[in-house]
Coordinates of C-alpha atoms in Angstrom, one line a residue:
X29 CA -7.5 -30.2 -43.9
X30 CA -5.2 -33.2 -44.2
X31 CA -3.3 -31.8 -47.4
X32 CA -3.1 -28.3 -45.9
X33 CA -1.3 -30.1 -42.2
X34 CA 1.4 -31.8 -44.5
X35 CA 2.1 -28.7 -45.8
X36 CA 2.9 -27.1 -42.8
X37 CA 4.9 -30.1 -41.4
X38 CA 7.1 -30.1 -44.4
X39 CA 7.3 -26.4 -44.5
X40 CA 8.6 -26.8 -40.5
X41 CA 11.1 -30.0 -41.1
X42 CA 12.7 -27.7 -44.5
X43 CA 13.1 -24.4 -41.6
X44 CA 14.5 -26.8 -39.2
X45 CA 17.0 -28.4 -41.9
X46 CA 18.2 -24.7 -42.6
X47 CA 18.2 -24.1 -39.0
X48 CA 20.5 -26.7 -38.1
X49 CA 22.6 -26.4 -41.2
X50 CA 23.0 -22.5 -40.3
X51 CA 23.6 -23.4 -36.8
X52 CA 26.6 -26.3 -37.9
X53 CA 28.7 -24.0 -39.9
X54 CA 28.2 -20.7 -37.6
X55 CA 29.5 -23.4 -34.7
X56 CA 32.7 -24.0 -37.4
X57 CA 33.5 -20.8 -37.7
X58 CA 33.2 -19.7 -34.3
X59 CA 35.1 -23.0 -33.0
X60 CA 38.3 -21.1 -35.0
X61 CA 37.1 -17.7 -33.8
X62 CA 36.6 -17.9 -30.6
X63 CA 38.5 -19.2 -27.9
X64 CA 35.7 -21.0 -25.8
X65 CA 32.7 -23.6 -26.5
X66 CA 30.2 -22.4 -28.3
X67 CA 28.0 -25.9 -28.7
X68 CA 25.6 -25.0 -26.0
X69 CA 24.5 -22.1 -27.3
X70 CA 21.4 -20.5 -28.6
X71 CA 20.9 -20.3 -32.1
X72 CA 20.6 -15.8 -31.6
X73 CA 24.4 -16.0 -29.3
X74 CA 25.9 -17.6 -32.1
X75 CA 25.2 -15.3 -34.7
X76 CA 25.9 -12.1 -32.5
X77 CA 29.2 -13.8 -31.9
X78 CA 29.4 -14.2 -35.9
X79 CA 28.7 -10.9 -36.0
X80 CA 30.5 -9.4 -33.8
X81 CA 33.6 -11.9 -34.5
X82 CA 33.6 -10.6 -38.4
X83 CA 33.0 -6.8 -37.6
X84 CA 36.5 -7.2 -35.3
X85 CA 38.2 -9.1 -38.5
X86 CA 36.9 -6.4 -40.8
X87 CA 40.0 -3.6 -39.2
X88 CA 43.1 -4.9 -40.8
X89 CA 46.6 -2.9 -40.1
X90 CA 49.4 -4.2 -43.3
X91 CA 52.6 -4.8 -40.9
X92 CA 55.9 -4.6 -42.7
X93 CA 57.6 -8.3 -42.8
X94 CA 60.8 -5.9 -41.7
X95 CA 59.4 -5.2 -38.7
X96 CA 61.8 -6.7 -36.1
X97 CA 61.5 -5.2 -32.5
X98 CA 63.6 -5.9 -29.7
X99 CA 66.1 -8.0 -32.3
X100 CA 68.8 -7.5 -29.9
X101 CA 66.7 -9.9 -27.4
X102 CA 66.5 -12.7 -30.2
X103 CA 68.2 -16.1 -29.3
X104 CA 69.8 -14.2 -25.6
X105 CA 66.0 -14.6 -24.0
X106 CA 63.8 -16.9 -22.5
X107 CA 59.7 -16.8 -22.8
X108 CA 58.6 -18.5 -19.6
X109 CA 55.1 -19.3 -18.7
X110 CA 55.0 -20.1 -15.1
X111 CA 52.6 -23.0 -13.3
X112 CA 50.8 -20.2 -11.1
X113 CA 50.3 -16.6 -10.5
X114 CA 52.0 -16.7 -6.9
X115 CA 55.1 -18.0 -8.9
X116 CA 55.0 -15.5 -11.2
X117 CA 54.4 -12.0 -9.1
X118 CA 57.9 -13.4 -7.1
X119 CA 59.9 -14.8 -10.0
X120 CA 62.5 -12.3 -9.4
X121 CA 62.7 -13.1 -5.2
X122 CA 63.0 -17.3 -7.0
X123 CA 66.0 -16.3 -8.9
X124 CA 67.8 -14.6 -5.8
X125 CA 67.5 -17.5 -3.7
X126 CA 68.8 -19.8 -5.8
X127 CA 71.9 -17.7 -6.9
X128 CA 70.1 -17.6 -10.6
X129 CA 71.7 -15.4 -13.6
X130 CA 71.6 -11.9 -14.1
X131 CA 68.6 -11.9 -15.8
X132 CA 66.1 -8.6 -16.9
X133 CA 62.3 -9.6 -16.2
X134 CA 59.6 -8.2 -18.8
X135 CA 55.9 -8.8 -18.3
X136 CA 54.3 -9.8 -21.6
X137 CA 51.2 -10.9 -20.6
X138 CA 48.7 -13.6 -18.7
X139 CA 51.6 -16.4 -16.9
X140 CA 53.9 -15.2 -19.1
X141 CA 57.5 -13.4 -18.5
X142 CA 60.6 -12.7 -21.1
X143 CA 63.9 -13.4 -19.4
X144 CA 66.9 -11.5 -20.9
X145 CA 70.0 -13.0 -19.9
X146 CA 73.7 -10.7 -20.4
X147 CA 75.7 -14.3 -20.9
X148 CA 74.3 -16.7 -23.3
X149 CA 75.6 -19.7 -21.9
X150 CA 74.2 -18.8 -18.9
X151 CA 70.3 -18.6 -20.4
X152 CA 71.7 -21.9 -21.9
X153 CA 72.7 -23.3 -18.5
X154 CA 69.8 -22.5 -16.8
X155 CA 67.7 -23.6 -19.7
X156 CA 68.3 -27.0 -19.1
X157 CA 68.6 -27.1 -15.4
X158 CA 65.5 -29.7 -14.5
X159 CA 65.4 -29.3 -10.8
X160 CA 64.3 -25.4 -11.1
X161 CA 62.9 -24.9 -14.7
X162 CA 60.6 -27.7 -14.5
X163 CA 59.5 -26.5 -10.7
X164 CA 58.8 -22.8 -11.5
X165 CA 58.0 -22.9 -15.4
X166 CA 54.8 -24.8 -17.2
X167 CA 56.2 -24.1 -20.4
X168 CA 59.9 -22.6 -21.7
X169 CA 61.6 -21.7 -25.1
X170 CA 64.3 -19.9 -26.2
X171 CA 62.8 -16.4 -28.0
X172 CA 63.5 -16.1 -31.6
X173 CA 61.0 -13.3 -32.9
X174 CA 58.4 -15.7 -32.5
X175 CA 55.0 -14.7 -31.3
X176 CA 52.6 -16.2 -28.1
X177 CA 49.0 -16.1 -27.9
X178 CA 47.1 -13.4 -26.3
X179 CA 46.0 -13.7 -22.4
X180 CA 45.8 -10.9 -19.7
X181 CA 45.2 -11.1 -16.1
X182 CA 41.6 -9.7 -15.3
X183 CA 41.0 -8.8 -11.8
X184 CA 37.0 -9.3 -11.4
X185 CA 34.9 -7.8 -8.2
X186 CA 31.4 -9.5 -7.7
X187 CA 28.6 -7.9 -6.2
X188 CA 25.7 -8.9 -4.9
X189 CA 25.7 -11.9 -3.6
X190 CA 23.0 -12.2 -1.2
X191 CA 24.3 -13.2 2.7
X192 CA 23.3 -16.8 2.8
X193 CA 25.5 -17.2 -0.2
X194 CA 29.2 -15.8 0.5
X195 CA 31.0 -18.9 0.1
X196 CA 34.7 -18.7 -1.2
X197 CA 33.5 -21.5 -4.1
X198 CA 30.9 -18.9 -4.8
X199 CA 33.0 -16.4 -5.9
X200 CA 35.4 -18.9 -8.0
X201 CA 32.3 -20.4 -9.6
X202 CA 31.1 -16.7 -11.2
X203 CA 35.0 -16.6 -11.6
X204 CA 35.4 -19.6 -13.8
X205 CA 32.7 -18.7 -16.3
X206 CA 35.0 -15.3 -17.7
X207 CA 38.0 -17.8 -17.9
X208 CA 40.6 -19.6 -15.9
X209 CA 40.6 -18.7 -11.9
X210 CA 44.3 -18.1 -11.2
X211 CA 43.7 -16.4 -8.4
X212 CA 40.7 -17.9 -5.7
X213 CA 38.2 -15.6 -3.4
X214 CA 40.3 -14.6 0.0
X215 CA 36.4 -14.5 1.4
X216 CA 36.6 -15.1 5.4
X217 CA 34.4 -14.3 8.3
X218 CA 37.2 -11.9 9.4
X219 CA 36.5 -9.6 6.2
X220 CA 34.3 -6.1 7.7
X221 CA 32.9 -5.7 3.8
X222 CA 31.1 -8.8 2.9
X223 CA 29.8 -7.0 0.0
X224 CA 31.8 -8.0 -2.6
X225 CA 34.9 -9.9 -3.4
X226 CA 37.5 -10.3 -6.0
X227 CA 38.5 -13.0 -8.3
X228 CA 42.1 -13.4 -10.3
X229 CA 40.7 -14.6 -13.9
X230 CA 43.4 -15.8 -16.8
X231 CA 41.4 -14.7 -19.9
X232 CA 41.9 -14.7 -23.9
X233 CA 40.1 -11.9 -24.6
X234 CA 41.3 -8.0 -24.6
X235 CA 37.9 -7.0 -24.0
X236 CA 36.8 -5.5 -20.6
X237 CA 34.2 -7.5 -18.3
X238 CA 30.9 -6.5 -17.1
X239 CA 28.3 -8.5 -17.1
X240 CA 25.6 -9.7 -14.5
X241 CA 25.2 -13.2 -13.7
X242 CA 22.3 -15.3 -12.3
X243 CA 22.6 -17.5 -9.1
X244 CA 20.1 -20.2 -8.6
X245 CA 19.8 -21.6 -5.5
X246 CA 17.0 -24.1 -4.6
X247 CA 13.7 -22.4 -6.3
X248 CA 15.3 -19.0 -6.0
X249 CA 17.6 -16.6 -8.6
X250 CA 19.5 -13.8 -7.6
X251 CA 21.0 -11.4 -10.1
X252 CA 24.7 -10.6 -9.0
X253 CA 27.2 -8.0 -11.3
X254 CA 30.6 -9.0 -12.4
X255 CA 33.2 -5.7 -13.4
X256 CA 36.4 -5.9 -13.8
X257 CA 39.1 -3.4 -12.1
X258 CA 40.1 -0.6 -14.1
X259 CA 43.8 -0.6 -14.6
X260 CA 46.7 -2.7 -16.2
X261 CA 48.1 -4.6 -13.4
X262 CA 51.5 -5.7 -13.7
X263 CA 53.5 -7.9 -10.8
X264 CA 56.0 -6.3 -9.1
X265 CA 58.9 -8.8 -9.7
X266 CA 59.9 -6.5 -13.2
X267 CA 62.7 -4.8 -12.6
X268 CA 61.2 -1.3 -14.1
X269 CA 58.7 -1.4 -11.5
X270 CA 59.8 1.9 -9.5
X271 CA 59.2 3.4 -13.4
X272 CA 55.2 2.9 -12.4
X273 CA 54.0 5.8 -10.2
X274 CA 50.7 6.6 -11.4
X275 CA 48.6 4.9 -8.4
X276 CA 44.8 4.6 -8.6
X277 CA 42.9 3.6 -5.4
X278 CA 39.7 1.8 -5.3
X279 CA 38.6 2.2 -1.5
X280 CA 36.1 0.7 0.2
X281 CA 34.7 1.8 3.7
X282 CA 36.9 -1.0 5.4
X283 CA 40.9 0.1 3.6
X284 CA 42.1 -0.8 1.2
X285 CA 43.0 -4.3 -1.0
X286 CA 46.2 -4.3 -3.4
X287 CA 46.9 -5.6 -6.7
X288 CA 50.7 -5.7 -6.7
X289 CA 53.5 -7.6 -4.5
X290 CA 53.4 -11.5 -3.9
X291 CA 49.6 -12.0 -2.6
X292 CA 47.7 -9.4 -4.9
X293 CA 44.6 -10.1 -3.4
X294 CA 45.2 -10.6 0.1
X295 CA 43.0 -9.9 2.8
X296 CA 45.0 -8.5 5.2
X297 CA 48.8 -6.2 5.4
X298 CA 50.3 -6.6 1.9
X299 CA 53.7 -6.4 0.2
X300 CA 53.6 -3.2 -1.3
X301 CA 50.0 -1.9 0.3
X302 CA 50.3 1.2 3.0
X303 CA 46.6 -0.1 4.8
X304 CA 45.0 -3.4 5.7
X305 CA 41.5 -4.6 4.8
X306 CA 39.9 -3.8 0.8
X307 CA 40.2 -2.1 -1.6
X308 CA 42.5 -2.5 -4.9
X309 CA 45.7 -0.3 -6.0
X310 CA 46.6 -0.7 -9.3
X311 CA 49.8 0.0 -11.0
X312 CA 49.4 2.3 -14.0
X313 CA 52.8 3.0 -17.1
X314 CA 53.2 7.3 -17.1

Protein backbone atom coordinates (compact mmCIF):
# COMPACT_ATOMS: atom_id res chain seq x y z
CA UNK A 1 0.00 0.00 0.00
CA UNK A 2 2.61 2.36 1.33
CA UNK A 3 5.10 1.84 -1.73
CA UNK A 4 2.18 1.95 -4.20
CA UNK A 5 0.97 5.91 -2.38
CA UNK A 6 4.66 7.11 -3.00
CA UNK A 7 4.24 6.30 -6.35
CA UNK A 8 1.42 8.23 -7.03
CA UNK A 9 2.63 11.25 -5.02
CA UNK A 10 5.76 11.41 -7.10
CA UNK A 11 4.04 10.60 -10.27
CA UNK A 12 1.64 13.97 -9.21
CA UNK A 13 4.71 16.36 -7.93
CA UNK A 14 6.75 15.22 -11.65
CA UNK A 15 2.93 16.33 -13.61
CA UNK A 16 2.82 19.36 -11.56
CA UNK A 17 6.63 20.26 -12.29
CA UNK A 18 5.74 19.92 -16.10
CA UNK A 19 2.62 21.83 -15.42
CA UNK A 20 4.22 24.73 -14.03
CA UNK A 21 7.21 24.66 -16.33
CA UNK A 22 4.64 24.55 -19.36
CA UNK A 23 2.61 27.24 -17.78
CA UNK A 24 6.08 29.63 -17.21
CA UNK A 25 7.25 29.72 -20.72
CA UNK A 26 3.53 29.79 -22.43
CA UNK A 27 3.23 33.08 -19.89
CA UNK A 28 6.75 34.29 -21.76
CA UNK A 29 5.68 34.00 -24.92
CA UNK A 30 2.34 35.33 -24.54
CA UNK A 31 3.76 38.36 -22.31
CA UNK A 32 5.48 39.36 -25.97
CA UNK A 33 2.39 38.28 -27.87
CA UNK A 34 -0.12 39.72 -26.38
CA UNK A 35 -0.82 42.97 -25.28
CA UNK A 36 -2.56 42.40 -21.81
CA UNK A 37 -1.79 40.16 -18.50
CA UNK A 38 -1.97 36.88 -18.94
CA UNK A 39 -0.69 35.75 -15.16
CA UNK A 40 -4.11 35.11 -13.86
CA UNK A 41 -5.03 32.85 -16.16
CA UNK A 42 -5.97 29.26 -16.48
CA UNK A 43 -3.61 26.91 -17.55
CA UNK A 44 -6.44 25.76 -20.93
CA UNK A 45 -6.73 30.22 -21.83
CA UNK A 46 -3.17 30.20 -22.08
CA UNK A 47 -2.66 27.70 -24.52
CA UNK A 48 -5.73 28.70 -26.70
CA UNK A 49 -4.03 32.05 -26.65
CA UNK A 50 -0.73 30.14 -27.80
CA UNK A 51 -2.58 28.74 -30.17
CA UNK A 52 -4.41 31.06 -31.56
CA UNK A 53 -1.44 33.72 -31.17
CA UNK A 54 0.90 31.24 -33.46
CA UNK A 55 -1.90 30.26 -36.11
CA UNK A 56 -2.11 34.47 -36.61
CA UNK A 57 1.90 34.55 -36.87
CA UNK A 58 1.87 31.61 -39.30
CA UNK A 59 0.28 34.26 -42.51
CA UNK A 60 3.37 36.19 -43.43
CA UNK A 61 3.08 38.88 -46.51
CA UNK A 62 7.24 39.71 -47.70
CA UNK A 63 6.92 43.71 -48.02
CA UNK A 64 9.48 45.37 -50.26
CA UNK A 65 12.06 47.56 -48.02
CA UNK A 66 11.17 50.09 -51.19
CA UNK A 67 7.96 50.44 -50.14
CA UNK A 68 7.64 54.20 -49.15
CA UNK A 69 3.95 55.57 -49.09
CA UNK A 70 2.94 58.96 -48.55
CA UNK A 71 6.98 60.00 -48.90
CA UNK A 72 5.91 63.36 -49.71
CA UNK A 73 4.45 63.67 -45.99
CA UNK A 74 8.02 62.65 -44.52
CA UNK A 75 9.69 65.28 -42.26
CA UNK A 76 6.48 68.10 -43.30
CA UNK A 77 3.98 66.09 -40.69
CA UNK A 78 3.29 65.67 -37.26
CA UNK A 79 1.93 62.21 -35.59
CA UNK A 80 -0.09 63.46 -32.54
CA UNK A 81 -1.68 61.38 -29.93
CA UNK A 82 -4.11 63.51 -28.14
CA UNK A 83 -4.79 63.21 -23.98
CA UNK A 84 -8.61 62.30 -24.73
CA UNK A 85 -11.19 61.43 -27.20
CA UNK A 86 -13.22 64.78 -26.81
CA UNK A 87 -9.85 66.46 -27.84
CA UNK A 88 -9.45 64.50 -30.57
CA UNK A 89 -13.11 64.33 -32.49
CA UNK A 90 -12.61 68.60 -32.34
CA UNK A 91 -8.91 68.94 -33.13
CA UNK A 92 -9.74 70.79 -36.15
CA UNK A 93 -12.43 73.38 -34.24
CA UNK A 94 -8.72 73.69 -31.47
CA UNK A 95 -6.78 74.76 -34.33
CA UNK A 96 -9.28 77.49 -35.55
CA UNK A 97 -9.51 79.10 -32.30
CA UNK A 98 -6.24 79.53 -31.78
CA UNK A 99 -5.33 80.94 -35.31
CA UNK A 100 -3.20 77.44 -35.74
CA UNK A 101 -1.45 76.57 -39.23
CA UNK A 102 -2.89 75.34 -42.25
CA UNK A 103 -2.69 72.07 -41.43
CA UNK A 104 -4.51 68.61 -43.28
CA UNK A 105 -5.97 66.22 -40.46
CA UNK A 106 -5.69 62.35 -41.22
CA UNK A 107 -7.20 59.76 -38.85
CA UNK A 108 -4.69 56.93 -38.36
CA UNK A 109 -6.05 55.15 -35.70
CA UNK A 110 -6.99 54.92 -31.67
CA UNK A 111 -5.89 58.85 -30.08
CA UNK A 112 -3.97 59.24 -32.85
CA UNK A 113 -3.98 62.00 -35.95
CA UNK A 114 -1.24 62.91 -38.78
CA UNK A 115 -0.97 66.66 -39.20
CA UNK A 116 0.37 67.79 -42.59
CA UNK A 117 1.55 71.12 -42.52
CA UNK A 118 2.10 73.33 -46.26
CA UNK A 119 5.12 75.45 -44.48
CA UNK A 120 7.66 73.59 -42.66
CA UNK A 121 8.64 76.14 -40.35
CA UNK A 122 5.34 76.47 -39.34
CA UNK A 123 4.95 72.51 -38.20
CA UNK A 124 8.38 73.54 -36.68
CA UNK A 125 6.82 76.53 -34.88
CA UNK A 126 3.99 75.01 -33.61
CA UNK A 127 6.03 71.89 -32.66
CA UNK A 128 7.52 73.60 -29.99
CA UNK A 129 4.86 75.88 -28.82
CA UNK A 130 4.41 74.54 -24.93
CA UNK A 131 1.30 76.32 -24.02
CA UNK A 132 -0.89 74.36 -26.84
CA UNK A 133 1.09 71.12 -27.70
CA UNK A 134 1.49 70.15 -24.30
CA UNK A 135 -2.46 70.97 -23.49
CA UNK A 136 -3.98 69.09 -26.47
CA UNK A 137 -1.26 66.34 -27.26
CA UNK A 138 -0.04 63.29 -24.84
CA UNK A 139 2.60 62.47 -27.10
CA UNK A 140 4.13 64.36 -30.45
CA UNK A 141 6.93 63.63 -33.18
CA UNK A 142 7.82 64.76 -36.29
CA UNK A 143 6.89 61.73 -38.98
CA UNK A 144 9.70 60.27 -40.75
CA UNK A 145 8.37 56.90 -42.34
CA UNK A 146 8.26 55.63 -39.00
CA UNK A 147 5.57 53.26 -37.82
CA UNK A 148 3.03 53.44 -34.41
CA UNK A 149 1.50 50.71 -32.76
CA UNK A 150 -1.93 49.41 -33.59
CA UNK A 151 -5.09 50.71 -31.50
CA UNK A 152 -8.76 51.42 -32.84
CA UNK A 153 -11.63 52.98 -31.21
CA UNK A 154 -14.30 50.17 -30.44
CA UNK A 155 -17.72 51.32 -29.76
CA UNK A 156 -19.20 48.52 -27.32
CA UNK A 157 -23.27 48.24 -26.49
CA UNK A 158 -24.04 46.09 -23.35
CA UNK A 159 -27.08 44.31 -22.88
CA UNK A 160 -28.61 42.94 -20.25
CA UNK A 161 -28.08 44.38 -17.36
CA UNK A 162 -30.81 43.64 -15.04
CA UNK A 163 -32.82 47.00 -13.52
CA UNK A 164 -31.41 47.12 -10.09
CA UNK A 165 -28.03 47.32 -11.73
CA UNK A 166 -27.93 50.34 -14.38
CA UNK A 167 -25.34 52.32 -12.88
CA UNK A 168 -23.08 54.53 -15.16
CA UNK A 169 -19.83 52.61 -13.23
CA UNK A 170 -21.56 49.54 -14.43
CA UNK A 171 -21.30 50.03 -17.81
CA UNK A 172 -17.43 51.33 -17.58
CA UNK A 173 -16.58 48.39 -15.43
CA UNK A 174 -17.81 45.63 -18.41
CA UNK A 175 -16.01 48.54 -20.41
CA UNK A 176 -12.67 48.34 -18.86
CA UNK A 177 -12.21 44.63 -19.21
CA UNK A 178 -12.02 44.83 -23.49
CA UNK A 179 -9.47 47.80 -22.89
CA UNK A 180 -9.09 51.41 -22.03
CA UNK A 181 -12.64 53.36 -21.49
CA UNK A 182 -12.11 56.59 -23.48
CA UNK A 183 -15.38 57.25 -23.69
CA UNK A 184 -17.81 56.67 -20.11
CA UNK A 185 -21.66 55.34 -20.09
CA UNK A 186 -24.07 58.71 -20.81
CA UNK A 187 -26.59 56.30 -18.59
CA UNK A 188 -29.23 58.80 -16.89
CA UNK A 189 -32.78 58.48 -15.57
CA UNK A 190 -33.80 60.70 -18.45
CA UNK A 191 -32.81 57.87 -21.08
CA UNK A 192 -36.60 56.09 -22.44
CA UNK A 193 -34.34 52.73 -23.38
CA UNK A 194 -32.74 51.52 -20.24
CA UNK A 195 -31.87 48.44 -22.12
CA UNK A 196 -28.62 48.85 -23.08
CA UNK A 197 -25.86 51.42 -23.21
CA UNK A 198 -22.69 52.14 -24.91
CA UNK A 199 -19.14 52.31 -24.02
CA UNK A 200 -16.06 54.17 -25.98
CA UNK A 201 -13.20 51.36 -25.55
CA UNK A 202 -9.35 52.24 -26.73
CA UNK A 203 -8.26 48.71 -27.74
CA UNK A 204 -4.97 46.89 -29.30
CA UNK A 205 -6.57 44.37 -31.01
CA UNK A 206 -8.16 44.34 -34.76
CA UNK A 207 -10.46 41.76 -33.78
CA UNK A 208 -14.25 42.40 -33.36
CA UNK A 209 -15.94 42.09 -29.76
CA UNK A 210 -18.56 39.77 -28.61
CA UNK A 211 -18.53 38.26 -25.77
CA UNK A 212 -20.89 37.77 -22.73
CA UNK A 213 -19.81 38.73 -19.31
CA UNK A 214 -20.84 37.67 -15.80
CA UNK A 215 -22.11 40.23 -13.10
CA UNK A 216 -22.04 39.05 -9.55
CA UNK A 217 -23.81 40.91 -7.23
CA UNK A 218 -24.21 39.70 -3.54
CA UNK A 219 -25.10 35.75 -4.00
CA UNK A 220 -26.42 36.42 -7.42
CA UNK A 221 -24.81 36.23 -11.38
CA UNK A 222 -26.34 37.61 -14.19
CA UNK A 223 -25.08 36.91 -17.74
CA UNK A 224 -25.01 40.22 -19.73
CA UNK A 225 -23.66 40.39 -23.73
CA UNK A 226 -21.00 42.73 -24.87
CA UNK A 227 -21.00 43.53 -29.11
CA UNK A 228 -19.38 45.88 -30.63
CA UNK A 229 -20.98 48.43 -33.42
CA UNK A 230 -20.55 47.40 -36.78
CA UNK A 231 -18.77 50.16 -38.69
CA UNK A 232 -15.34 52.05 -38.83
CA UNK A 233 -15.95 55.16 -36.99
CA UNK A 234 -13.93 58.04 -37.84
CA UNK A 235 -14.27 61.72 -36.03
CA UNK A 236 -15.49 64.27 -37.91
CA UNK A 237 -12.68 66.88 -37.42
CA UNK A 238 -10.78 65.24 -40.89
CA UNK A 239 -11.10 67.33 -43.42
CA UNK A 240 -12.33 64.50 -46.04
CA UNK A 241 -15.11 63.98 -44.01
CA UNK A 242 -18.05 65.17 -46.59
CA UNK A 243 -16.01 62.20 -48.76
CA UNK A 244 -18.03 59.70 -46.16
CA UNK A 245 -21.68 59.18 -47.29
CA UNK A 246 -22.42 55.65 -46.78
CA UNK A 247 -24.59 56.01 -43.43
CA UNK A 248 -25.72 53.01 -41.50
CA UNK A 249 -28.38 53.49 -38.68
CA UNK A 250 -28.71 51.34 -35.69
CA UNK A 251 -32.22 52.52 -34.31
CA UNK A 252 -33.71 51.77 -31.23
CA UNK A 253 -37.46 52.26 -30.41
CA UNK A 254 -36.44 55.67 -28.55
CA UNK A 255 -34.22 57.62 -31.97
CA UNK A 256 -31.46 57.50 -32.59
CA UNK A 257 -27.61 57.85 -30.82
CA UNK A 258 -24.51 59.11 -33.11
CA UNK A 259 -21.09 58.13 -33.41
CA UNK A 260 -19.60 61.23 -35.13
CA UNK A 261 -19.26 65.09 -34.19
CA UNK A 262 -17.74 66.28 -30.76
CA UNK A 263 -19.93 64.06 -28.08
CA UNK A 264 -20.22 60.69 -30.12
CA UNK A 265 -22.11 59.24 -27.57
CA UNK A 266 -24.38 61.69 -26.29
CA UNK A 267 -27.61 61.23 -24.99
CA UNK A 268 -29.40 63.80 -26.24
CA UNK A 269 -29.34 66.40 -29.85
CA UNK A 270 -25.91 65.81 -31.35
CA UNK A 271 -23.40 67.53 -33.68
CA UNK A 272 -23.95 65.89 -36.82
CA UNK A 273 -27.21 63.63 -35.66
CA UNK A 274 -30.82 64.57 -37.41
CA UNK A 275 -32.87 62.89 -34.11
CA UNK A 276 -32.51 62.88 -30.29
CA UNK A 277 -32.44 59.90 -27.98
CA UNK A 278 -30.37 56.27 -29.18
CA UNK A 279 -29.28 54.75 -31.57
CA UNK A 280 -25.78 54.86 -33.33
CA UNK A 281 -24.84 56.32 -37.00
CA UNK A 282 -21.72 55.32 -38.17
CA UNK A 283 -19.57 56.77 -40.86
CA UNK A 284 -18.62 54.25 -43.51
CA UNK A 285 -15.39 55.13 -46.69
CA UNK A 286 -17.43 54.41 -50.44
Amino acid sequence: MWPDLLWRIKLNLVCWKRKMVTRMVLTEVLAVTVSFSVAEASFRTLWELLTKTLWCVKKVVEVSGFVKPFEEWYNRSLIVRTHDLKTLVKLDKLLKSHDGPKVSLKYVGGLHMLLIFEDLEEMLQFKDFDLIVKVWFSWLEIWKGQSLHFERIAWLKIMGVPLHLVDIEIFDSVGRIFGKVVHASMMSKDVNDLTFDLVGDLVGDGERINRSVMLKWNDKKFKIWVSEELGDWVPDCTNDVEDWEEKVDISSKSGKRCLGGIYPLHRKLHVGCQSSGRGVEVRRAT
